[in-house]
Structure formats: structure tokens, C-alpha cells
Amino acid sequence: MKFYPYKRLNRPITLRVTSVSLRLSDGTRDQLETLAYSNQQQAVALGIAGHTEWVSARVGISATLPPGVNAPDAPWSDLCVLAVLTDGETNVRTSVNLTLDAEAGRDWSGSLEVFRDDHLGRASVAVYAIGTVEGVRGRSIAETDRSWIIDTVSDEPVRGLQLDVQKASFKRSSRAWLQAYADAPWVVDTSARVPTVFVNTDVEGVIDLLDSNGSGVDSKVRDLLVAQMSTDVWTAVFHGAIGDLEVEPGGGPVFPTDWQGEVLREMLPDVIPGVHVEEALRQVHRRRTGESGWVELQTRIHYAAVRRADANKALAYVIRSLEQMNRESET
């Protein structure tokens, strides 16, 4: 929880996407269907139309401010509402002013222009209400509590963690660093733009097992293998995200705007339960950079990874299936 030395609105701004269109290289525009964005997922997928050449995307947005913003006795004036597009990977930050839809109303609308050359993958959009309070200009009155994701390459509007899975011979790979892990069935690389899982083709049978679609014992072992791999992935991406945080001048951590931020928002409620995710991030950061508490937190991190991997469900399914197979073999 953050504390402000002035009055603010207590509830967040609600942000919705209302339209998406692409400007193509020939100057024409393609108005995308509503399938290109999801208000439930709060995500936009600009790759859904399948265009290989597009210059920019125009994203129409609508923001509803909390009740009380236009109260006669409100302690702020000169109110303006900004939509801010941020890309932590390319360090692009763009803001546009939204327009009040109706006098004395709470709905503001406008559009963002997302230029393809400015982004490699995912950017985020947040909305801020700014005003003058107690004679001080530029104070934040309210903001969205969750940013929208604009994915410039995906064909499906989802927020979830995106992974790149690649098969490679660790012994003979052109990536020399993989050779040090020649006896590992897989490793996770969190340094890439998208977290990448490398599966070792030198481990006999692992590829066939992962690719199998049959039933019987093989499928049960495959399910357990996938659950174990998923647990490793979630653990690795959490540590990758928490270890690469930007820090404010006052020493507090800043939520990343790319996949790292999504991972943290997904896992922190299980790592530090019962508090807002921003406070959970501060607590985890203090433990990691402080003198104590980080080692004790590893159990919670592993628990959060196990939950995301649905390992309990996979194990229960395997146990039930094996019990059934044993009963059938006894009859």
C-alpha cells in the first residue's frame, strides 16, 4: 500500500479497449474484429490478422474514473486523464490525453498509436488521472490497478506466460553454453525476450515421451514429466523476474512491464499471501537483498510454482490411473 500526503480517489480506474485497427504498408487500414482483444484477459493480439507488413496499430480505449472524481467539493482541479504505453524492453514510453465524453461524466476516451518498429513483443497500457491538489500540479488522483497487455506478434489475446520451447542436442548445439548441461533433460533460459525451454534431444526417449499421445503407462509418465518441467519453468522465471528489478530512487522495487511483471503478479499472491501484490513485491525484494528471510522464502516460491504447474492434479491423475491398472491386472 502506498501513502500519499494529499487526498486521492480510493478506487482504481477501469480501462477497456473498444477497437483495434492496423495501418498497413500501402497506407490502408484493416479494422480488426473484436477477437483481437479481450476485456477479460485485458490483452490485445496484433498478430491475429496475419499481416506480415503493418506500420502501426490504433487502439481505441475508454476509461471510467471512480465515483467522486467530479464532486463539487473535490480537492483537485485541472483534471486530465493520460493513457501511457510502456515497453520495458525497448524503453519506449508514449502518453496521450484522453477526452471527457460528456460534461460532468466519468468516462474518458481516445486512442493510442502503437508503432511496430518501437516494439519487439509486448507493451503495457495504464491510465492515470492527474490534477492540481493543494496548489501542486501533476499529482496522481487515481490510476488503473492492472495494465493492459498489447502483444505485437501474438494471434491470441492472452496475458499468460508465453514460452518458447526448442529441441536441441546439448552436446552439439551451436549455443556453447548448453554444452555445460549435457546431462540435463531440459534447461530454462530466462535471459531471452521470451523465456525459452531447451529440451535435450541427447537424453534417450525424452522427446518421444513428451510427443506421445497414447494412453497407458507412457501417458501417465508424460503427464508427470510435463508437471515437473512446468514447475521448473515457473521457479526459474520467478527468480529471473525478481532478480532483474528496477529500483526507485527511494529504494522501492518497480513492477516490470513485460513477461516478468506478469509472472510476479501471478505468483506473488502465493509467495506472500494476504497482501496486495505491490506490498508482496516489496517484501520479497527486501528479503532477497537484505540479510535474512530469502532462504526461508524458497518453500513458498516452490509452492507457487507447483500450483501454477498443476502438479497436484497431474500426480492425483497418475495415482488413480495406476490404481485402476493394478485392479484390472488382478482380475
mmCIF file of C-alpha atoms in Angstrom:
data_model
loop_
_atom_site.group_PDB
_atom_site.id
_atom_site.type_symbol
_atom_site.label_atom_id
_atom_site.label_comp_id
_atom_site.label_asym_id
_atom_site.label_seq_id
_atom_site.Cartn_x
_atom_site.Cartn_y
_atom_site.Cartn_z
ATOM 1 C CA MET A 1 0.000 0.000 0.000
ATOM 2 C CA LYS A 2 1.259 3.459 -0.909
ATOM 3 C CA PHE A 3 0.603 6.541 1.194
ATOM 4 C CA TYR A 4 0.080 9.978 -0.309
ATOM 5 C CA PRO A 5 0.306 13.330 1.506
ATOM 6 C CA TYR A 6 -2.891 14.527 -0.180
ATOM 7 C CA LYS A 7 -6.418 13.290 -0.898
ATOM 8 C CA ARG A 8 -6.977 10.851 -3.756
ATOM 9 C CA LEU A 9 -9.675 8.585 -5.102
ATOM 10 C CA ASN A 10 -9.673 5.259 -3.292
ATOM 11 C CA ARG A 11 -10.823 3.074 -6.204
ATOM 12 C CA PRO A 12 -8.950 2.327 -9.442
ATOM 13 C CA ILE A 13 -9.709 3.494 -12.962
ATOM 14 C CA THR A 14 -11.447 0.945 -15.202
ATOM 15 C CA LEU A 15 -9.841 0.593 -18.629
ATOM 16 C CA ARG A 16 -11.387 -1.048 -21.695
ATOM 17 C CA VAL A 17 -10.282 -1.466 -25.302
ATOM 18 C CA THR A 18 -13.042 -0.560 -27.749
ATOM 19 C CA SER A 19 -11.405 -1.031 -31.163
ATOM 20 C CA VAL A 20 -8.181 -2.049 -32.898
ATOM 21 C CA SER A 21 -7.049 -1.300 -36.443
ATOM 22 C CA LEU A 22 -3.795 -1.795 -38.323
ATOM 23 C CA ARG A 23 -2.234 0.674 -40.768
ATOM 24 C CA LEU A 24 -0.619 -1.386 -43.497
ATOM 25 C CA SER A 25 2.470 -0.580 -45.529
ATOM 26 C CA ASP A 26 0.336 0.503 -48.514
ATOM 27 C CA GLY A 27 -1.402 3.152 -46.404
ATOM 28 C CA THR A 28 -4.707 1.309 -45.981
ATOM 29 C CA ARG A 29 -6.251 0.354 -42.647
ATOM 30 C CA ASP A 30 -7.569 -3.012 -41.549
ATOM 31 C CA GLN A 31 -10.217 -2.814 -38.830
ATOM 32 C CA LEU A 32 -9.690 -5.917 -36.698
ATOM 33 C CA GLU A 33 -12.545 -7.945 -35.279
ATOM 34 C CA THR A 34 -13.303 -7.965 -31.566
ATOM 35 C CA LEU A 35 -11.464 -11.295 -31.333
ATOM 36 C CA ALA A 36 -8.252 -9.242 -31.448
ATOM 37 C CA TYR A 37 -8.790 -8.068 -27.875
ATOM 38 C CA SER A 38 -10.190 -9.475 -24.663
ATOM 39 C CA ASN A 39 -11.557 -7.310 -21.860
ATOM 40 C CA GLN A 40 -11.477 -10.349 -19.583
ATOM 41 C CA GLN A 41 -7.803 -11.080 -20.256
ATOM 42 C CA GLN A 42 -7.054 -7.361 -20.676
ATOM 43 C CA ALA A 43 -4.908 -8.156 -23.682
ATOM 44 C CA VAL A 44 -4.639 -7.215 -27.373
ATOM 45 C CA ALA A 45 -3.194 -9.538 -30.032
ATOM 46 C CA LEU A 46 -2.000 -7.598 -33.080
ATOM 47 C CA GLY A 47 -0.874 -10.743 -34.903
ATOM 48 C CA ILE A 48 -4.384 -12.143 -35.171
ATOM 49 C CA ALA A 49 -4.976 -10.731 -38.682
ATOM 50 C CA GLY A 50 -1.892 -12.463 -40.053
ATOM 51 C CA HIS A 51 -0.416 -9.368 -41.699
ATOM 52 C CA THR A 52 3.299 -9.663 -42.310
ATOM 53 C CA GLU A 53 3.659 -5.955 -43.088
ATOM 54 C CA TRP A 54 1.988 -3.366 -40.887
ATOM 55 C CA VAL A 55 3.248 0.006 -39.766
ATOM 56 C CA SER A 56 1.207 0.889 -36.727
ATOM 57 C CA ALA A 57 -1.867 -0.089 -34.752
ATOM 58 C CA ARG A 58 -4.522 2.294 -33.492
ATOM 59 C CA VAL A 59 -6.041 1.064 -30.233
ATOM 60 C CA GLY A 60 -9.241 2.750 -29.132
ATOM 61 C CA ILE A 61 -9.642 2.901 -25.358
ATOM 62 C CA SER A 62 -12.257 4.004 -22.843
ATOM 63 C CA ALA A 63 -11.533 4.760 -19.195
ATOM 64 C CA THR A 64 -14.074 5.171 -16.402
ATOM 65 C CA LEU A 65 -12.936 7.129 -13.368
ATOM 66 C CA PRO A 66 -14.177 6.211 -9.883
ATOM 67 C CA PRO A 67 -17.206 7.930 -8.298
ATOM 68 C CA GLY A 68 -16.406 11.247 -6.686
ATOM 69 C CA VAL A 69 -13.949 12.403 -9.302
ATOM 70 C CA ASN A 70 -16.201 15.296 -10.342
ATOM 71 C CA ALA A 71 -17.777 16.009 -6.945
ATOM 72 C CA PRO A 72 -18.383 19.733 -6.287
ATOM 73 C CA ASP A 73 -16.148 19.634 -3.214
ATOM 74 C CA ALA A 74 -13.356 17.579 -4.816
ATOM 75 C CA PRO A 75 -9.957 18.847 -3.595
ATOM 76 C CA TRP A 76 -8.412 18.767 -7.095
ATOM 77 C CA SER A 77 -8.662 20.868 -10.220
ATOM 78 C CA ASP A 78 -7.236 20.955 -13.759
ATOM 79 C CA LEU A 79 -8.057 17.270 -14.122
ATOM 80 C CA CYS A 80 -6.606 15.417 -17.097
ATOM 81 C CA VAL A 81 -6.516 11.720 -17.927
ATOM 82 C CA LEU A 82 -3.491 10.137 -19.599
ATOM 83 C CA ALA A 83 -3.083 6.752 -21.260
ATOM 84 C CA VAL A 84 0.544 5.646 -21.052
ATOM 85 C CA LEU A 85 2.067 2.971 -23.298
ATOM 86 C CA THR A 86 5.273 1.447 -21.888
ATOM 87 C CA ASP A 87 7.699 -1.099 -23.282
ATOM 88 C CA GLY A 88 10.370 -2.097 -20.795
ATOM 89 C CA GLU A 89 12.375 -3.964 -23.420
ATOM 90 C CA THR A 90 12.770 -1.117 -25.907
ATOM 91 C CA ASN A 91 12.461 1.695 -23.328
ATOM 92 C CA VAL A 92 9.635 3.293 -25.329
ATOM 93 C CA ARG A 93 7.138 5.346 -23.345
ATOM 94 C CA THR A 94 4.247 7.133 -25.062
ATOM 95 C CA SER A 95 1.389 9.082 -23.491
ATOM 96 C CA VAL A 96 -1.816 10.558 -24.937
ATOM 97 C CA ASN A 97 -4.509 12.725 -23.412
ATOM 98 C CA LEU A 98 -7.985 11.210 -23.235
ATOM 99 C CA THR A 99 -11.126 13.306 -23.785
ATOM 100 C CA LEU A 100 -14.091 13.571 -21.436
ATOM 101 C CA ASP A 101 -17.088 12.017 -23.202
ATOM 102 C CA ALA A 102 -19.812 14.085 -21.523
ATOM 103 C CA GLU A 103 -19.847 17.108 -19.219
ATOM 104 C CA ALA A 104 -19.951 16.010 -15.559
ATOM 105 C CA GLY A 105 -19.430 12.399 -16.674
ATOM 106 C CA ARG A 106 -16.770 9.900 -15.610
ATOM 107 C CA ASP A 107 -15.978 8.308 -18.980
ATOM 108 C CA TRP A 108 -12.921 9.395 -20.959
ATOM 109 C CA SER A 109 -11.875 8.033 -24.339
ATOM 110 C CA GLY A 110 -9.208 8.293 -27.007
ATOM 111 C CA SER A 111 -6.755 6.179 -28.979
ATOM 112 C CA LEU A 112 -3.133 5.097 -28.836
ATOM 113 C CA GLU A 113 -0.922 4.688 -31.879
ATOM 114 C CA VAL A 114 1.394 1.693 -31.447
ATOM 115 C CA PHE A 115 4.267 1.780 -33.939
ATOM 116 C CA ARG A 116 5.586 -1.621 -34.901
ATOM 117 C CA ASP A 117 9.228 -0.548 -35.120
ATOM 118 C CA ASP A 118 9.123 0.627 -31.493
ATOM 119 C CA HIS A 119 8.276 -2.782 -30.042
ATOM 120 C CA LEU A 120 9.673 -6.307 -30.169
ATOM 121 C CA GLY A 121 6.954 -8.177 -28.313
ATOM 122 C CA ARG A 122 4.739 -6.939 -25.516
ATOM 123 C CA ALA A 123 3.945 -3.457 -24.242
ATOM 124 C CA SER A 124 1.601 -2.376 -21.470
ATOM 125 C CA VAL A 125 -1.031 0.356 -21.200
ATOM 126 C CA ALA A 126 -2.079 2.082 -17.981
ATOM 127 C CA VAL A 127 -4.292 5.122 -17.362
ATOM 128 C CA TYR A 128 -3.662 7.901 -14.851
ATOM 129 C CA ALA A 129 -5.881 10.742 -13.624
ATOM 130 C CA ILE A 130 -3.710 13.791 -12.918
ATOM 131 C CA GLY A 131 -4.698 17.062 -11.258
ATOM 132 C CA THR A 132 -3.680 20.015 -9.153
ATOM 133 C CA VAL A 133 -4.027 19.393 -5.408
ATOM 134 C CA GLU A 134 -3.230 21.977 -2.749
ATOM 135 C CA GLY A 135 -1.582 24.109 -5.392
ATOM 136 C CA VAL A 136 0.725 21.334 -6.597
ATOM 137 C CA ARG A 137 0.316 20.375 -10.251
ATOM 138 C CA GLY A 138 0.786 16.903 -11.706
ATOM 139 C CA ARG A 139 -0.409 14.873 -8.739
ATOM 140 C CA SER A 140 -1.846 11.421 -9.346
ATOM 141 C CA ILE A 141 -5.512 11.234 -8.320
ATOM 142 C CA ALA A 142 -6.174 7.647 -9.464
ATOM 143 C CA GLU A 143 -4.810 5.025 -11.832
ATOM 144 C CA THR A 144 -5.567 1.586 -13.196
ATOM 145 C CA ASP A 145 -4.642 -1.245 -10.855
ATOM 146 C CA ARG A 146 -3.767 -3.569 -13.726
ATOM 147 C CA SER A 147 -2.248 -2.659 -17.086
ATOM 148 C CA TRP A 148 -3.470 -3.963 -20.408
ATOM 149 C CA ILE A 149 -1.047 -6.025 -22.498
ATOM 150 C CA ILE A 150 -0.541 -5.197 -26.181
ATOM 151 C CA ASP A 151 1.218 -8.072 -27.919
ATOM 152 C CA THR A 152 2.594 -7.109 -31.318
ATOM 153 C CA VAL A 153 3.147 -10.688 -32.507
ATOM 154 C CA SER A 154 0.615 -12.985 -30.810
ATOM 155 C CA ASP A 155 -2.522 -14.192 -32.596
ATOM 156 C CA GLU A 156 -4.422 -14.759 -29.341
ATOM 157 C CA PRO A 157 -5.234 -12.084 -26.730
ATOM 158 C CA VAL A 158 -3.996 -13.751 -23.545
ATOM 159 C CA ARG A 159 -1.982 -12.436 -20.615
ATOM 160 C CA GLY A 160 -0.472 -15.744 -19.567
ATOM 161 C CA LEU A 161 3.202 -16.572 -19.598
ATOM 162 C CA GLN A 162 4.427 -17.268 -23.122
ATOM 163 C CA LEU A 163 7.202 -19.798 -23.561
ATOM 164 C CA ASP A 164 9.390 -20.750 -26.468
ATOM 165 C CA VAL A 165 10.126 -24.495 -26.409
ATOM 166 C CA GLN A 166 13.087 -25.624 -28.505
ATOM 167 C CA LYS A 167 14.668 -29.029 -29.039
ATOM 168 C CA ALA A 168 18.434 -29.168 -29.157
ATOM 169 C CA SER A 169 21.355 -31.522 -28.790
ATOM 170 C CA PHE A 170 23.126 -30.021 -25.803
ATOM 171 C CA LYS A 171 26.397 -31.767 -26.697
ATOM 172 C CA ARG A 172 26.469 -30.495 -30.272
ATOM 173 C CA SER A 173 24.484 -27.278 -30.013
ATOM 174 C CA SER A 174 25.835 -24.094 -31.601
ATOM 175 C CA ARG A 175 24.902 -22.467 -28.287
ATOM 176 C CA ALA A 176 28.113 -23.292 -26.476
ATOM 177 C CA TRP A 177 26.622 -22.600 -23.041
ATOM 178 C CA LEU A 178 24.236 -25.564 -23.436
ATOM 179 C CA GLN A 179 27.167 -27.987 -23.500
ATOM 180 C CA ALA A 180 27.707 -27.472 -19.779
ATOM 181 C CA TYR A 181 24.265 -29.038 -19.197
ATOM 182 C CA ALA A 182 24.759 -32.095 -21.401
ATOM 183 C CA ASP A 183 23.316 -34.485 -18.801
ATOM 184 C CA ALA A 184 20.186 -32.395 -18.073
ATOM 185 C CA PRO A 185 16.875 -33.313 -19.763
ATOM 186 C CA TRP A 186 15.965 -29.613 -20.099
ATOM 187 C CA VAL A 187 17.064 -26.146 -19.019
ATOM 188 C CA VAL A 188 15.233 -22.812 -18.857
ATOM 189 C CA ASP A 189 16.744 -19.626 -20.299
ATOM 190 C CA THR A 190 15.150 -16.526 -18.739
ATOM 191 C CA SER A 191 17.519 -14.050 -20.393
ATOM 192 C CA ALA A 192 15.704 -14.111 -23.737
ATOM 193 C CA ARG A 193 12.852 -11.793 -24.784
ATOM 194 C CA VAL A 194 10.508 -14.728 -24.209
ATOM 195 C CA PRO A 195 11.524 -17.390 -21.641
ATOM 196 C CA THR A 196 12.848 -20.400 -23.533
ATOM 197 C CA VAL A 197 12.833 -24.057 -22.527
ATOM 198 C CA PHE A 198 15.530 -26.115 -24.234
ATOM 199 C CA VAL A 199 14.764 -29.848 -24.298
ATOM 200 C CA ASN A 200 17.826 -32.066 -24.621
ATOM 201 C CA THR A 201 17.475 -34.476 -27.536
ATOM 202 C CA ASP A 202 20.564 -36.367 -26.284
ATOM 203 C CA VAL A 203 18.557 -37.782 -23.374
ATOM 204 C CA GLU A 204 17.224 -41.024 -24.783
ATOM 205 C CA GLY A 205 13.458 -41.245 -25.035
ATOM 206 C CA VAL A 206 12.582 -37.819 -23.589
ATOM 207 C CA ILE A 207 11.382 -36.329 -26.899
ATOM 208 C CA ASP A 208 9.340 -39.410 -27.789
ATOM 209 C CA LEU A 209 7.766 -39.354 -24.354
ATOM 210 C CA LEU A 210 6.866 -35.668 -24.497
ATOM 211 C CA ASP A 211 5.445 -36.023 -28.011
ATOM 212 C CA SER A 212 3.452 -39.187 -27.275
ATOM 213 C CA ASN A 213 -0.343 -39.007 -27.479
ATOM 214 C CA GLY A 214 -1.153 -42.561 -26.491
ATOM 215 C CA SER A 215 -2.679 -43.981 -23.334
ATOM 216 C CA GLY A 216 -1.345 -46.344 -20.720
ATOM 217 C CA VAL A 217 1.768 -46.023 -18.620
ATOM 218 C CA ASP A 218 3.530 -43.786 -21.134
ATOM 219 C CA SER A 219 0.848 -41.112 -20.890
ATOM 220 C CA LYS A 220 0.990 -41.166 -17.073
ATOM 221 C CA VAL A 221 4.749 -40.733 -17.066
ATOM 222 C CA ARG A 222 4.432 -37.978 -19.681
ATOM 223 C CA ASP A 223 1.956 -36.070 -17.503
ATOM 224 C CA LEU A 224 4.301 -36.245 -14.535
ATOM 225 C CA LEU A 225 7.216 -35.183 -16.717
ATOM 226 C CA VAL A 226 5.314 -32.165 -18.026
ATOM 227 C CA ALA A 227 4.285 -31.203 -14.491
ATOM 228 C CA GLN A 228 7.901 -31.386 -13.338
ATOM 229 C CA MET A 229 9.058 -29.350 -16.317
ATOM 230 C CA SER A 230 6.363 -26.738 -15.679
ATOM 231 C CA THR A 231 7.378 -26.488 -12.020
ATOM 232 C CA ASP A 232 10.993 -25.914 -13.054
ATOM 233 C CA VAL A 233 9.903 -23.276 -15.564
ATOM 234 C CA TRP A 234 7.760 -21.316 -13.084
ATOM 235 C CA THR A 235 10.519 -21.429 -10.486
ATOM 236 C CA ALA A 236 13.121 -20.238 -12.989
ATOM 237 C CA VAL A 237 11.028 -17.392 -14.414
ATOM 238 C CA PHE A 238 10.132 -16.147 -10.934
ATOM 239 C CA HIS A 239 13.779 -15.977 -9.926
ATOM 240 C CA GLY A 240 14.617 -14.375 -13.269
ATOM 241 C CA ALA A 241 11.941 -11.726 -12.760
ATOM 242 C CA ILE A 242 12.701 -10.946 -9.120
ATOM 243 C CA GLY A 243 16.435 -10.771 -9.804
ATOM 244 C CA ASP A 244 16.128 -8.132 -12.535
ATOM 245 C CA LEU A 245 14.002 -5.444 -10.877
ATOM 246 C CA GLU A 246 14.398 -1.735 -11.403
ATOM 247 C CA VAL A 247 14.534 0.233 -8.152
ATOM 248 C CA GLU A 248 13.048 3.665 -7.486
ATOM 249 C CA PRO A 249 15.264 6.436 -6.062
ATOM 250 C CA GLY A 250 13.809 5.701 -2.626
ATOM 251 C CA GLY A 251 14.853 2.064 -2.859
ATOM 252 C CA GLY A 252 11.473 0.507 -3.648
ATOM 253 C CA PRO A 253 11.126 -2.039 -6.483
ATOM 254 C CA VAL A 254 9.214 -1.239 -9.669
ATOM 255 C CA PHE A 255 6.899 -3.775 -11.310
ATOM 256 C CA PRO A 256 8.296 -4.822 -14.717
ATOM 257 C CA THR A 257 6.045 -4.194 -17.716
ATOM 258 C CA ASP A 258 6.869 -7.319 -19.746
ATOM 259 C CA TRP A 259 6.529 -11.050 -19.042
ATOM 260 C CA GLN A 260 8.441 -10.584 -15.809
ATOM 261 C CA GLY A 261 5.669 -8.414 -14.429
ATOM 262 C CA GLU A 262 3.060 -10.988 -15.439
ATOM 263 C CA VAL A 263 4.976 -13.753 -13.678
ATOM 264 C CA LEU A 264 5.285 -11.725 -10.479
ATOM 265 C CA ARG A 265 1.621 -10.735 -10.422
ATOM 266 C CA GLU A 266 0.677 -14.372 -10.983
ATOM 267 C CA MET A 267 2.905 -15.921 -8.306
ATOM 268 C CA LEU A 268 3.257 -13.292 -5.579
ATOM 269 C CA PRO A 269 -0.187 -13.967 -4.026
ATOM 270 C CA ASP A 270 1.054 -17.479 -3.176
ATOM 271 C CA VAL A 271 4.553 -16.372 -2.199
ATOM 272 C CA ILE A 272 3.385 -13.632 0.189
ATOM 273 C CA PRO A 273 -0.322 -14.322 0.782
ATOM 274 C CA GLY A 274 -2.794 -11.887 2.231
ATOM 275 C CA VAL A 275 -1.305 -8.603 0.976
ATOM 276 C CA HIS A 276 -1.550 -6.525 -2.191
ATOM 277 C CA VAL A 277 0.873 -7.591 -4.917
ATOM 278 C CA GLU A 278 2.825 -4.327 -4.687
ATOM 279 C CA GLU A 279 3.426 -4.867 -0.971
ATOM 280 C CA ALA A 280 4.283 -8.523 -1.662
ATOM 281 C CA LEU A 281 6.861 -7.387 -4.218
ATOM 282 C CA ARG A 282 8.444 -5.033 -1.677
ATOM 283 C CA GLN A 283 8.622 -7.783 0.946
ATOM 284 C CA VAL A 284 10.216 -10.278 -1.443
ATOM 285 C CA HIS A 285 12.687 -7.640 -2.662
ATOM 286 C CA ARG A 286 13.674 -6.794 0.936
ATOM 287 C CA ARG A 287 14.243 -10.449 1.735
ATOM 288 C CA ARG A 288 16.287 -11.062 -1.393
ATOM 289 C CA THR A 289 18.507 -8.011 -0.935
ATOM 290 C CA GLY A 290 18.549 -7.987 2.875
ATOM 291 C CA GLU A 291 20.368 -10.051 5.427
ATOM 292 C CA SER A 292 17.706 -12.665 6.172
ATOM 293 C CA GLY A 293 14.464 -14.228 5.032
ATOM 294 C CA TRP A 294 15.354 -15.160 1.460
ATOM 295 C CA VAL A 295 16.223 -18.786 2.152
ATOM 296 C CA GLU A 296 13.025 -19.305 4.143
ATOM 297 C CA LEU A 297 11.027 -17.918 1.224
ATOM 298 C CA GLN A 298 12.165 -20.648 -1.172
ATOM 299 C CA THR A 299 9.490 -23.044 0.077
ATOM 300 C CA ARG A 300 6.761 -20.520 -0.742
ATOM 301 C CA ILE A 301 8.258 -19.914 -4.189
ATOM 302 C CA HIS A 302 8.350 -23.631 -4.892
ATOM 303 C CA TYR A 303 4.765 -23.970 -3.662
ATOM 304 C CA ALA A 304 3.639 -21.184 -6.014
ATOM 305 C CA ALA A 305 5.409 -22.903 -8.922
ATOM 306 C CA VAL A 306 3.821 -26.269 -8.083
ATOM 307 C CA ARG A 307 0.371 -24.665 -8.084
ATOM 308 C CA ARG A 308 0.916 -22.994 -11.453
ATOM 309 C CA ALA A 309 2.142 -26.276 -12.933
ATOM 310 C CA ASP A 310 -0.943 -28.158 -11.654
ATOM 311 C CA ALA A 311 1.474 -30.768 -10.330
ATOM 312 C CA ASN A 312 -1.007 -31.938 -7.685
ATOM 313 C CA LYS A 313 -3.641 -32.600 -10.336
ATOM 314 C CA ALA A 314 -1.165 -34.489 -12.533
ATOM 315 C CA LEU A 315 0.020 -36.620 -9.614
ATOM 316 C CA ALA A 316 -3.530 -37.429 -8.484
ATOM 317 C CA TYR A 317 -4.438 -38.464 -12.030
ATOM 318 C CA VAL A 318 -1.418 -40.731 -12.291
ATOM 319 C CA ILE A 319 -2.123 -42.370 -8.921
ATOM 320 C CA ARG A 320 -5.767 -43.037 -9.835
ATOM 321 C CA SER A 321 -4.784 -44.423 -13.217
ATOM 322 C CA LEU A 322 -2.135 -46.736 -11.746
ATOM 323 C CA GLU A 323 -4.560 -47.976 -9.106
ATOM 324 C CA GLN A 324 -7.086 -48.745 -11.824
ATOM 325 C CA MET A 325 -4.463 -50.567 -13.880
ATOM 326 C CA ASN A 326 -3.478 -52.631 -10.833
ATOM 327 C CA ARG A 327 -7.093 -53.574 -10.156
ATOM 328 C CA GLU A 328 -7.591 -54.593 -13.774
ATOM 329 C CA SER A 329 -4.447 -56.718 -13.725
ATOM 330 C CA GLU A 330 -5.669 -58.548 -10.614
ATOM 331 C CA THR A 331 -8.994 -59.532 -12.175
#
